[in-house]
Short mmCIF file of C-alpha atoms in Angstrom, two decimals:
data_model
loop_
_atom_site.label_atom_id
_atom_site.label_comp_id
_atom_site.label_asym_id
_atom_site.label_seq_id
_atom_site.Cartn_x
_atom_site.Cartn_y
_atom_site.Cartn_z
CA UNK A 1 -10.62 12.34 9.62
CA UNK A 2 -8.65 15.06 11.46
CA UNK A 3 -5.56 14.07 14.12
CA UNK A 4 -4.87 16.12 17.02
CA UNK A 5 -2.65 18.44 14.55
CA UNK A 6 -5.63 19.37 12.37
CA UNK A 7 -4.45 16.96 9.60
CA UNK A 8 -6.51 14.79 7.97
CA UNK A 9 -5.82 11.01 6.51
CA UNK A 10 -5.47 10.55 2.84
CA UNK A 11 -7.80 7.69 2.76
CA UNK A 12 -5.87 6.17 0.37
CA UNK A 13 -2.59 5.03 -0.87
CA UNK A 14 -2.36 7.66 -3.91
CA UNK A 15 -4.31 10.86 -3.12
CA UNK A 16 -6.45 11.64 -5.72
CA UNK A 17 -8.45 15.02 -5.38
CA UNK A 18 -9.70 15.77 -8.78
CA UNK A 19 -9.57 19.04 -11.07
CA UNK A 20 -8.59 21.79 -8.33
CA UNK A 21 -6.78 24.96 -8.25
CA UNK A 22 -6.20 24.91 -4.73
CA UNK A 23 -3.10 23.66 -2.89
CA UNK A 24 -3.35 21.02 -0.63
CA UNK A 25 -0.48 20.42 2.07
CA UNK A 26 0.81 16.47 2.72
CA UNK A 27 2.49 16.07 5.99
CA UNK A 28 4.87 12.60 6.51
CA UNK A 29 7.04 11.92 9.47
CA UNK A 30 9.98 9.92 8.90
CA UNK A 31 12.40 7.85 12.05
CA UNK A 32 15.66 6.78 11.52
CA UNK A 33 15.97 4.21 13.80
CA UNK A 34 19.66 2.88 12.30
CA UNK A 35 23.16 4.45 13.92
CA UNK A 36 23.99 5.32 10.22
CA UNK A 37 22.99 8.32 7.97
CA UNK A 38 20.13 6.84 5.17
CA UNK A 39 20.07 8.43 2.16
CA UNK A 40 16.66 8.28 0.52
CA UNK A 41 14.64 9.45 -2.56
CA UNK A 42 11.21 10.80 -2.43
CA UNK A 43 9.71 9.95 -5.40
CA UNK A 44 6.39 11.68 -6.62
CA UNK A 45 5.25 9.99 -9.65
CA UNK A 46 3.05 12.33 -11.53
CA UNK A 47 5.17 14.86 -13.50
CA UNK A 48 2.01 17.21 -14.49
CA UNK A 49 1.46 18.38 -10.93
CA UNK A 50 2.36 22.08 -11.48
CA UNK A 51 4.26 22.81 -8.42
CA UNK A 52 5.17 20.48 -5.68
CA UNK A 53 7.53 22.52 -2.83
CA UNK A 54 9.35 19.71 -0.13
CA UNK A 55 9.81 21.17 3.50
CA UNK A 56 11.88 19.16 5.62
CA UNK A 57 11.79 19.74 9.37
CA UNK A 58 13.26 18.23 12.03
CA UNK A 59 12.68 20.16 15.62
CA UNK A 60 10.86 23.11 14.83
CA UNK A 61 13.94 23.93 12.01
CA UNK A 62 13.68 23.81 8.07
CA UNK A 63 16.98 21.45 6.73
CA UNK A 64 15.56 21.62 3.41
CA UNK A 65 13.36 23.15 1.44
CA UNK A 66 13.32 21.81 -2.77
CA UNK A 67 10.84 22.94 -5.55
CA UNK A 68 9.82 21.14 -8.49
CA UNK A 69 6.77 20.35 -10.94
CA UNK A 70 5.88 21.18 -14.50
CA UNK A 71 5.60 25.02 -14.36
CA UNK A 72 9.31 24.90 -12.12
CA UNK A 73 12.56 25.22 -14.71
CA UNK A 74 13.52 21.43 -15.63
CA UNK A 75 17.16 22.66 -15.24
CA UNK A 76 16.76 23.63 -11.25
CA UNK A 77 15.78 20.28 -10.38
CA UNK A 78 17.77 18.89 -7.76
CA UNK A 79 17.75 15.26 -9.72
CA UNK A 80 17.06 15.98 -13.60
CA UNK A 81 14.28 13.11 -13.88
CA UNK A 82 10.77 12.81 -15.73
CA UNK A 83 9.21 11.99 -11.92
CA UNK A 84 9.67 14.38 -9.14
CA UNK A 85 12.42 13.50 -7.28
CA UNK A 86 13.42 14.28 -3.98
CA UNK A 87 17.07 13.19 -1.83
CA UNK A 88 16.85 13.15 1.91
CA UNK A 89 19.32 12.59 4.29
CA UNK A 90 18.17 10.81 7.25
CA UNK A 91 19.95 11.48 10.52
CA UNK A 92 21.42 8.45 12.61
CA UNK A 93 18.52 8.57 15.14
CA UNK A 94 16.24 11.12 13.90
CA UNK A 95 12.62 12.01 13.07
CA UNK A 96 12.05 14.56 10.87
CA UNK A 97 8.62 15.69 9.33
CA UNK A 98 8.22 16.25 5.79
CA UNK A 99 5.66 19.08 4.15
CA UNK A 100 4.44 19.00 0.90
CA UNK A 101 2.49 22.09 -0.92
CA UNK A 102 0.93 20.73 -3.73
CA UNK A 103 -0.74 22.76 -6.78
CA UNK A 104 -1.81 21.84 -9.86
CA UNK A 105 -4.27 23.15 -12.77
CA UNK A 106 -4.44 19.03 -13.92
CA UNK A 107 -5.64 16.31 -11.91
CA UNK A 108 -4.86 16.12 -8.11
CA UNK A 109 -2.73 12.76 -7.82
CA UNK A 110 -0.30 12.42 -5.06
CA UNK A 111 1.39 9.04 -5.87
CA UNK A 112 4.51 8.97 -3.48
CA UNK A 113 7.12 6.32 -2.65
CA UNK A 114 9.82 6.56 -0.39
CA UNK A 115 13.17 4.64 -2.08
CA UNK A 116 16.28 3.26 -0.93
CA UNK A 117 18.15 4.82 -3.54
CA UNK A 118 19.59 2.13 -5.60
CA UNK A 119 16.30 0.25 -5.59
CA UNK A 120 15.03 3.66 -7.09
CA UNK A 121 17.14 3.32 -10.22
CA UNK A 122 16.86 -0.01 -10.79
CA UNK A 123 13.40 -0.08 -10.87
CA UNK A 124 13.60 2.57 -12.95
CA UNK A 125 15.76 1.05 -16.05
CA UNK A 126 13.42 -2.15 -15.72
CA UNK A 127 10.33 0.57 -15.80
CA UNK A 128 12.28 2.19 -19.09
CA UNK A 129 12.80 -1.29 -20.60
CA UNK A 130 9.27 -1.75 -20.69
CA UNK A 131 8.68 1.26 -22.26
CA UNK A 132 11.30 1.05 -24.52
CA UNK A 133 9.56 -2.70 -25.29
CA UNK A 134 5.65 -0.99 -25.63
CA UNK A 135 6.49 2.35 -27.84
CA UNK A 136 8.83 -0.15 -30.10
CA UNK A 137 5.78 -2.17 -30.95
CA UNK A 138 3.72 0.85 -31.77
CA UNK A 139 6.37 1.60 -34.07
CA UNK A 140 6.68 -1.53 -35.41
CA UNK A 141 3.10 -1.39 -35.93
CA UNK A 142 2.68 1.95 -37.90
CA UNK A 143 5.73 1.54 -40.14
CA UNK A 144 3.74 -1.73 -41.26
CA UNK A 145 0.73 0.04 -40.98
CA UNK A 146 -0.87 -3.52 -40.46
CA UNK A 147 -2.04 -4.90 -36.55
CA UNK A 148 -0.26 -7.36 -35.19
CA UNK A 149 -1.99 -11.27 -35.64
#
């Protein structure tokens, strides 16, 4: 459904949009509400989106502007991780709006959290333990090329 801007609602918590080659734009306004600066992490959680470009706006000016995705150097990220990842600095008492371009040649998922940024990396090592934990079996299981009983 379109707002009064001409943007329309996700319709759901992780936009999904298929096999397209178009980009589609995400628009998110963020308040800091707090007399402090908040420092933030905007985490998109599906590496294989080719190109994801962050625009970060706050009265009709651009304070940002970050690139990543799959066909963007791994070496120019701003945070060298296998999810997109994205610092912001919010503003003691500012709203800023955040744009998104989004194109990929895979599947169109959008999955995006906004962290607190040490809840970001400790979710993340518990996330790694887990994997560490599932690809371990696996490898337990084909050097004894027997399943597990």
């Amino acid at each position: 459904r379109a707002t009064a801007a001409g943007w329309q609602s996700a319709g759901a918590s992780v936009p999904n949009l298929g096999f397209t080659r178009s980009p589609f734009w995400f628009h998110l306004q963020l308040q800091n509400t707090a007399g402090v600066p908040l420092q933030r992490l905007l985490e998109v959680e599906y590496a294989l989106l080719d190109t994801v470009a962050l625009y970060v706006v706050q009265s009709g000016a651009e304070l940002q502007h970050s690139l990543a995705g799959n066909r963007v150097l791994f070496t120019t990220r701003v945070i060298p991780h296998r999810h997109l990842l994205f610092p912001l600095t919010l503003e003691p008492h500012a709203t800023v709006d955040l744009y998104l371009r989004v194109k990929s040649a895979y599947g169109m998922q959008v999955p995006l959290t906004l962290w607190q940024e040490r809840a970001f990396w400790v979710t993340d090592q518990r996330r790694l333990g887990w994997q560490f934990l599932y690809y371990g079996l696996i490898a337990v299981m084909v050097i004894e090329e027997r399943p597990l009983r």
